[in-house]
Tab-separated table of C-alpha atoms and ligand atoms in Angstrom:
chain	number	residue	atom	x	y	z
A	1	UNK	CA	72.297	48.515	-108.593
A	2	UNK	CA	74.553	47.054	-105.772
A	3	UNK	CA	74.392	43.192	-105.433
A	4	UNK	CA	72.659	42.098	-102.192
A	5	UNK	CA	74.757	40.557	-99.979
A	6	UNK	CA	73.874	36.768	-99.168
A	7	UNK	CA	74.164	35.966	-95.554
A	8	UNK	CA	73.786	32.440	-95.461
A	9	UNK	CA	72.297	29.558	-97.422
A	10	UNK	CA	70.825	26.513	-95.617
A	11	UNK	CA	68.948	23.650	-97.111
A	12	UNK	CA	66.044	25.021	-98.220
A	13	UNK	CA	66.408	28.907	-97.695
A	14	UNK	CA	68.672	31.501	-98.594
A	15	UNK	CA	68.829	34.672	-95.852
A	16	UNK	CA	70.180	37.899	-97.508
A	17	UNK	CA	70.727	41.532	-95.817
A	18	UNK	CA	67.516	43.467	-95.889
A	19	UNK	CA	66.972	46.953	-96.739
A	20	UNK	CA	67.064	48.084	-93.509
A	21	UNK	CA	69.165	46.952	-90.476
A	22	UNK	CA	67.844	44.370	-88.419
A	23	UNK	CA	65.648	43.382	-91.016
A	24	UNK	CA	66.936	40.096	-93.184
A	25	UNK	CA	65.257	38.706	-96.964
A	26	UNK	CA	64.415	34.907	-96.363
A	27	UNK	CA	64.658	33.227	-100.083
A	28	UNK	CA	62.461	30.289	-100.277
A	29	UNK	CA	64.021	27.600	-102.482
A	30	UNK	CA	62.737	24.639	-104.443
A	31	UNK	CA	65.510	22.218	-102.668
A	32	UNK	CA	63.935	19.255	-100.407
A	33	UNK	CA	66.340	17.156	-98.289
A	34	UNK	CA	65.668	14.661	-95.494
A	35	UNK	CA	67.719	12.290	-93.384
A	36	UNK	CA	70.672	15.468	-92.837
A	37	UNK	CA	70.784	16.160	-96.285
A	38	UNK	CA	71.159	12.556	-97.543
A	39	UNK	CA	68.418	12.323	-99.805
A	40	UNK	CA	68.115	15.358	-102.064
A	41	UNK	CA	65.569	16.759	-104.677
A	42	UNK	CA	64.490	19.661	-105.912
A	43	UNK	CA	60.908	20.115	-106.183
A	44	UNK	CA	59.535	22.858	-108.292
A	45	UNK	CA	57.240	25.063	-106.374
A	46	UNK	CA	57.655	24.125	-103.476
A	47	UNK	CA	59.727	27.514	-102.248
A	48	UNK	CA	56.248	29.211	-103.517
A	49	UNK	CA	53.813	27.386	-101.390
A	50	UNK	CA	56.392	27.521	-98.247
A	51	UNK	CA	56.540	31.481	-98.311
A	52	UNK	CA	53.041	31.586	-98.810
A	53	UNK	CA	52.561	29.278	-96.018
A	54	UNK	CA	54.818	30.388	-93.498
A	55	UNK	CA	53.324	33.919	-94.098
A	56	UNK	CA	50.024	32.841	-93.388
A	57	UNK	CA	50.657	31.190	-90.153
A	58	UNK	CA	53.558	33.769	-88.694
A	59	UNK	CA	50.858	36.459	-89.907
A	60	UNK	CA	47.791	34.671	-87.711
A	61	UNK	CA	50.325	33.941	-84.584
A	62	UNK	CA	51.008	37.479	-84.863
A	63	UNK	CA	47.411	38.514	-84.704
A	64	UNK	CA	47.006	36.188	-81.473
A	65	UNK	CA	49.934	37.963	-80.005
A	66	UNK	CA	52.409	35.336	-80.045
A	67	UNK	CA	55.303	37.317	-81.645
A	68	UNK	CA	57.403	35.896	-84.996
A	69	UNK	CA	60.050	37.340	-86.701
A	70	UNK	CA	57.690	37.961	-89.909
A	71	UNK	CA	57.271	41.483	-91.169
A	72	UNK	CA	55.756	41.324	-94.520
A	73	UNK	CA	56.024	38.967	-98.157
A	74	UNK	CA	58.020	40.386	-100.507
A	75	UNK	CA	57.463	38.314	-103.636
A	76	UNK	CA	56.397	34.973	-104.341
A	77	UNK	CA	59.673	34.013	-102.863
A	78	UNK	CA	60.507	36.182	-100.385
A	79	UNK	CA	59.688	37.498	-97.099
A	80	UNK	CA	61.311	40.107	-95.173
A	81	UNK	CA	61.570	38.771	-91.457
A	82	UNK	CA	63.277	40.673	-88.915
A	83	UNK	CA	67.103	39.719	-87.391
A	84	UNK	CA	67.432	37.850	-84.741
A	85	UNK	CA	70.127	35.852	-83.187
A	86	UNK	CA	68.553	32.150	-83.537
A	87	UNK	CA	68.942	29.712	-80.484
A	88	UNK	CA	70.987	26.800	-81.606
A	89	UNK	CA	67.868	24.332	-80.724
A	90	UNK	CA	65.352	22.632	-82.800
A	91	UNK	CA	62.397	23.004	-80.567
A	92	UNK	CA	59.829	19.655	-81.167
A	93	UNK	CA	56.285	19.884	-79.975
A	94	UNK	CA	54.451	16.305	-80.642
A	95	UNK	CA	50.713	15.672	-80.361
A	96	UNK	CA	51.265	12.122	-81.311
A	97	UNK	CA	53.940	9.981	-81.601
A	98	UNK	CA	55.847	9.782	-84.693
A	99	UNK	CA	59.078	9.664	-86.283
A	100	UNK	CA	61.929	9.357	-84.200
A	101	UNK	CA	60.041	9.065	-81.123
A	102	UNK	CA	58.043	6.039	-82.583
A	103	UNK	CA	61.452	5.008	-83.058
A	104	UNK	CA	63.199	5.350	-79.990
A	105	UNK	CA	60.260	4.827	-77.289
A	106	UNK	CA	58.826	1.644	-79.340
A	107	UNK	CA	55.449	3.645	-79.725
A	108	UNK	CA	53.571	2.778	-82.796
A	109	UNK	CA	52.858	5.757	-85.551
A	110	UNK	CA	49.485	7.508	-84.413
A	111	UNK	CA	49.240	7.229	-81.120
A	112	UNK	CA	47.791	10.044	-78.954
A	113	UNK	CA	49.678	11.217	-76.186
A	114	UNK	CA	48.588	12.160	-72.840
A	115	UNK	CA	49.410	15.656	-73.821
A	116	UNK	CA	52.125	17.866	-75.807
A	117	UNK	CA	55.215	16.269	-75.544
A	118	UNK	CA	57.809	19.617	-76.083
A	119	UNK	CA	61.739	18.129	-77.225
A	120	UNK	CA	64.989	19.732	-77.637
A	121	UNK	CA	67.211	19.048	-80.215
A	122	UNK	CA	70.911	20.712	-80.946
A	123	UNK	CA	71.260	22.535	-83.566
A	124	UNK	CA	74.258	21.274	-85.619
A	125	UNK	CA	73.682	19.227	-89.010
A	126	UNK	CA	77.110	17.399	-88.651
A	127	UNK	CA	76.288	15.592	-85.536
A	128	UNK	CA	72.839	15.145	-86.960
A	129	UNK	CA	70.621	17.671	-84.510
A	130	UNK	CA	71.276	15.416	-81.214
A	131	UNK	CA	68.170	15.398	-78.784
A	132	UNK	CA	69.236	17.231	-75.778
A	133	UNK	CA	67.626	17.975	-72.274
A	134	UNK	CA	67.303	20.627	-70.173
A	135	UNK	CA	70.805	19.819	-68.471
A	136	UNK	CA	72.595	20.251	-71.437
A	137	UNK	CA	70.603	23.657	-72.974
A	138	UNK	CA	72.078	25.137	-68.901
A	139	UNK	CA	75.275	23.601	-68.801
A	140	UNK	CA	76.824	24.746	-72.415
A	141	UNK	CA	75.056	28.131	-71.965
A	142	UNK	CA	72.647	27.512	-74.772
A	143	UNK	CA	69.381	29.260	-72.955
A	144	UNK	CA	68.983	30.626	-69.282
A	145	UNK	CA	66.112	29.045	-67.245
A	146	UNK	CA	63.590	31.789	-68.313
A	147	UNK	CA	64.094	31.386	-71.669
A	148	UNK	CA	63.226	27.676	-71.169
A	149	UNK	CA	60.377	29.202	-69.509
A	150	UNK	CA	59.610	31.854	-72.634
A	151	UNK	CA	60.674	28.976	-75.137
A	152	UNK	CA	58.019	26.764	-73.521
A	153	UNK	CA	55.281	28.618	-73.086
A	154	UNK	CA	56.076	30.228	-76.935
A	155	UNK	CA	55.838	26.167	-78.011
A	156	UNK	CA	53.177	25.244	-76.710
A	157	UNK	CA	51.148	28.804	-78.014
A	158	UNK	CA	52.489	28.125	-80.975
A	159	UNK	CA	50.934	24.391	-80.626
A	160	UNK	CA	47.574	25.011	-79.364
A	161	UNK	CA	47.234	27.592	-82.613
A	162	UNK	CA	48.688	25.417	-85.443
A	163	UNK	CA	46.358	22.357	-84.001
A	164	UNK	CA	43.673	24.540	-83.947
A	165	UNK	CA	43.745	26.074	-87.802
A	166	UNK	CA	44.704	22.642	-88.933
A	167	UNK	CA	41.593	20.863	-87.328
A	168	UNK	CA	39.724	23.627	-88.832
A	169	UNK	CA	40.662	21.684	-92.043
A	170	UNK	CA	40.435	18.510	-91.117
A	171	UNK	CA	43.803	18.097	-91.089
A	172	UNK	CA	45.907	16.618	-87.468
A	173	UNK	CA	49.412	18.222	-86.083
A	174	UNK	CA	50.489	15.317	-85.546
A	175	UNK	CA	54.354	17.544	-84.590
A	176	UNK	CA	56.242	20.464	-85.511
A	177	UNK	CA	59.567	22.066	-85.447
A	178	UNK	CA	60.386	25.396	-84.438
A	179	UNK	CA	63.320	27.882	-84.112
A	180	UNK	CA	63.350	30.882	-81.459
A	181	UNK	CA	65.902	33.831	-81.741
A	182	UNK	CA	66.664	36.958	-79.540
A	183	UNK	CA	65.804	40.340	-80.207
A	184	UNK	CA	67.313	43.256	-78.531
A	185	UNK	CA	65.211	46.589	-77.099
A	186	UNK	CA	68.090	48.289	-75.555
A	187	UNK	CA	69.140	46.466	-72.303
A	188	UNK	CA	66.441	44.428	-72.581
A	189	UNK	CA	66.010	40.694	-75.303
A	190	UNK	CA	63.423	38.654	-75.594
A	191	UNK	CA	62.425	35.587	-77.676
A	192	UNK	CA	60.419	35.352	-80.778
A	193	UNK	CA	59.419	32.385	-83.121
A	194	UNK	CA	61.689	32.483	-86.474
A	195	UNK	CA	62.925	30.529	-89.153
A	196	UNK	CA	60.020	29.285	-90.949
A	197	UNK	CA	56.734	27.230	-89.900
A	198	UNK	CA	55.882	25.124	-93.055
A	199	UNK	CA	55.146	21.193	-93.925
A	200	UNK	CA	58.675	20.914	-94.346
A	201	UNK	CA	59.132	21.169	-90.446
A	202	UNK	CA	55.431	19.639	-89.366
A	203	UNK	CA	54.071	16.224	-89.596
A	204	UNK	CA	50.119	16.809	-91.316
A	205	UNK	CA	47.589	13.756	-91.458
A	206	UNK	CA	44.177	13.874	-92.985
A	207	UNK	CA	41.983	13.856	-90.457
A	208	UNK	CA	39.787	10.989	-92.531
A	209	UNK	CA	41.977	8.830	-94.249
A	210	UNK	CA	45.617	9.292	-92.712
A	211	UNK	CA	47.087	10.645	-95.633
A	212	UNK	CA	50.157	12.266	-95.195
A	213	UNK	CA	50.352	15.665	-96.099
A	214	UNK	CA	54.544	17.124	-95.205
A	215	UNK	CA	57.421	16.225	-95.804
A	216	UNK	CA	56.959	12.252	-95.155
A	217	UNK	CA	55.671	11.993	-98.415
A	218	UNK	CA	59.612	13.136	-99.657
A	219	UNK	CA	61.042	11.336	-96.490
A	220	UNK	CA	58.916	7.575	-97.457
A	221	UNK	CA	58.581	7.983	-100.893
A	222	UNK	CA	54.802	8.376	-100.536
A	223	UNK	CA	53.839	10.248	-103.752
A	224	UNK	CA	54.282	13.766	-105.100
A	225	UNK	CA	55.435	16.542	-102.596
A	226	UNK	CA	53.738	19.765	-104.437
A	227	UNK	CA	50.554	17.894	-104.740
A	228	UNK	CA	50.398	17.347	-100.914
A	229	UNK	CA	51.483	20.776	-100.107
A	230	UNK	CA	49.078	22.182	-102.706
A	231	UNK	CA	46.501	20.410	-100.803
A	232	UNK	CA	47.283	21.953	-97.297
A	233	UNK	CA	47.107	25.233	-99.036
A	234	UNK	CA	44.435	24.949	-101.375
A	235	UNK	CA	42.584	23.699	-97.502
A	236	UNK	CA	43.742	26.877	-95.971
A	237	UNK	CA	42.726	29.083	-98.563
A	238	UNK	CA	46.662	29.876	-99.022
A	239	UNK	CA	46.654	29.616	-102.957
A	240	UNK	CA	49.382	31.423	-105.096
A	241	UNK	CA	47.427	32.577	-107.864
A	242	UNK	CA	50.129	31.882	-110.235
A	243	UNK	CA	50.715	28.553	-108.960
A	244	UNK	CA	49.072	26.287	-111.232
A	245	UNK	CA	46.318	23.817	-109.916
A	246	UNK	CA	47.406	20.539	-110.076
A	247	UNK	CA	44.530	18.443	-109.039
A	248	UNK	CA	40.755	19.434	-110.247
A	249	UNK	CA	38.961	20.243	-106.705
A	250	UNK	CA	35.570	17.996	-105.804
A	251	UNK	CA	33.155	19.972	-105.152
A	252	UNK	CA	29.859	17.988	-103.776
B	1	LIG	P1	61.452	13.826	-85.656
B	1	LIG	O1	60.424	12.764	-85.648
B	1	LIG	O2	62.238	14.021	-84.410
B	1	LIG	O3	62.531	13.591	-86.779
B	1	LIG	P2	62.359	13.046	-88.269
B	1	LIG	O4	61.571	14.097	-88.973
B	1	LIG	O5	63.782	12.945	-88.734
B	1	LIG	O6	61.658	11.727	-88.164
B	1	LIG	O7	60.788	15.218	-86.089
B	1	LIG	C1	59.670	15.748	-85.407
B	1	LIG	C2	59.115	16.895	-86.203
B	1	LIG	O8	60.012	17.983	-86.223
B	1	LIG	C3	58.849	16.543	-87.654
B	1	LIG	O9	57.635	17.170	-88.061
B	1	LIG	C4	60.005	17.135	-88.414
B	1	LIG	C5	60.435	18.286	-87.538
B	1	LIG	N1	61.895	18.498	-87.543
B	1	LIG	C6	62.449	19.389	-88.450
B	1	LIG	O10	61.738	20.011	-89.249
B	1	LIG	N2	63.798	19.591	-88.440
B	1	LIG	C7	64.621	18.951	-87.581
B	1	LIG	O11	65.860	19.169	-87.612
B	1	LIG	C8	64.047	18.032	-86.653
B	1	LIG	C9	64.921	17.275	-85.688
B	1	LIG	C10	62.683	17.838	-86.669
């Protein structure tokens, strides 16, 4: 048996050639890191839930028509995801403010804003993902106006479902990350959501009490990482079967 060939390997995946062309093997791995890969840890299981989770929202954004680069789950693992050529933007959609933007408006943890805020960030771990604006994405030739346009209206879809499910659970989107990338039909491209949508790139408060369910918890110190993950699952009815329980569930 040939050894696959590994494309690339990023903090907490690994992309490897598919079986077919155009189609790509996305590894999930154990590996946490926050603050640009300053603070490191690996976290067992984590890769598990992520895989399971990002197949479980790609798969329901895909039944609402808003199309992802998902194609099936391979193992517990892996997912085979279709190639595309990824925008070098980390696109931010924020229901409330948090992080960074607490930070650099002033505006405490929490608050409700008057409606989706959508951000840009560049792409590029050694200048630590700059926040960018529109200006910049046309100057350097990152997007063309419509796929600011597609990007957009793709975030805020992508929003309006995530919020949704999550609610469902009593759990608030507080923000999220995602990546776009082109696919080609012929002369034709267009943009579809990729990379992953997991709590490592969303910020997820109990509805009730606040707690913090994503990657915070690694980020602050706030507790154990699997446990909250396991949680958001567990809510969405996402359980690996082989994934052992770690808290009893309360059933009243
Ligand atoms: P933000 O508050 O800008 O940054 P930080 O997480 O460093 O405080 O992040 C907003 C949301 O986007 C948050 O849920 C984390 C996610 N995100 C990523 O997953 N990767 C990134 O590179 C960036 C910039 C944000």
């Amino acid at each position: 048996m040939a050894r696959r060939k590994k494309i690339y390997e990023g903090k907490a995946k690994i992309l490897y050639e598919g079986p077919e062309p155009g189609t790509i093997v996305q590894y999930f791995k154990d590996d946490a890191t926050a603050f640009n890969a300053e603070k490191k840890a690996v976290i067992e299981g984590k890769g598990v839930l992520n895989n399971r989770l990002s197949e479980f929202f790609m798969t329901g954004l895909g039944q609402i028509g808003v199309p992802n680069h998902f194609i099936k789950r391979l193992n517990m693992r892996e997912q085979l995801v279709r190639t595309v050529e990824i925008v070098p933007l980390e696109i931010i959609v924020r229901n409330y403010a948090a992080g960074t933007m607490s930070k650099r408006l002033g505006i405490d943890e929490g608050t409700q804003l008057p409606r989706p805020i959508v951000e840009y960030c560049y792409k590029d771990d050694a200048l630590g993902d700059p926040l960018v604006t529109e200006e910049h994405i046309a100057a350097f030739g990152w997007a063309s106006q419509q796929d600011m346009d597609d990007i957009l209206s793709l975030a805020l879809r992508v929003n309006d479902f995530l919020s949704g499910v999550m609610l469902a659970v009593g759990i608030r989107l507080v923000d999220f990350k995602i990546e776009v990338g082109r696919v080609f039909d012929g002369d034709f491209q267009r943009l579809i959501v990729a990379d992953e949508i997991s709590p490592d790139s969303c910020r997820l408060w109990d509805m009730e009490t606040g707690q913090k369910l994503d990657k915070d918890v690694f980020r602050r110190d706030l507790g154990d990482l699997k446990d909250a993950y396991t949680e958001v699952a567990r809510r969405l009815g996402v359980m690996p079967k082989t994934a052992p329980v770690t808290k009893p569930t309360l059933i009243n």
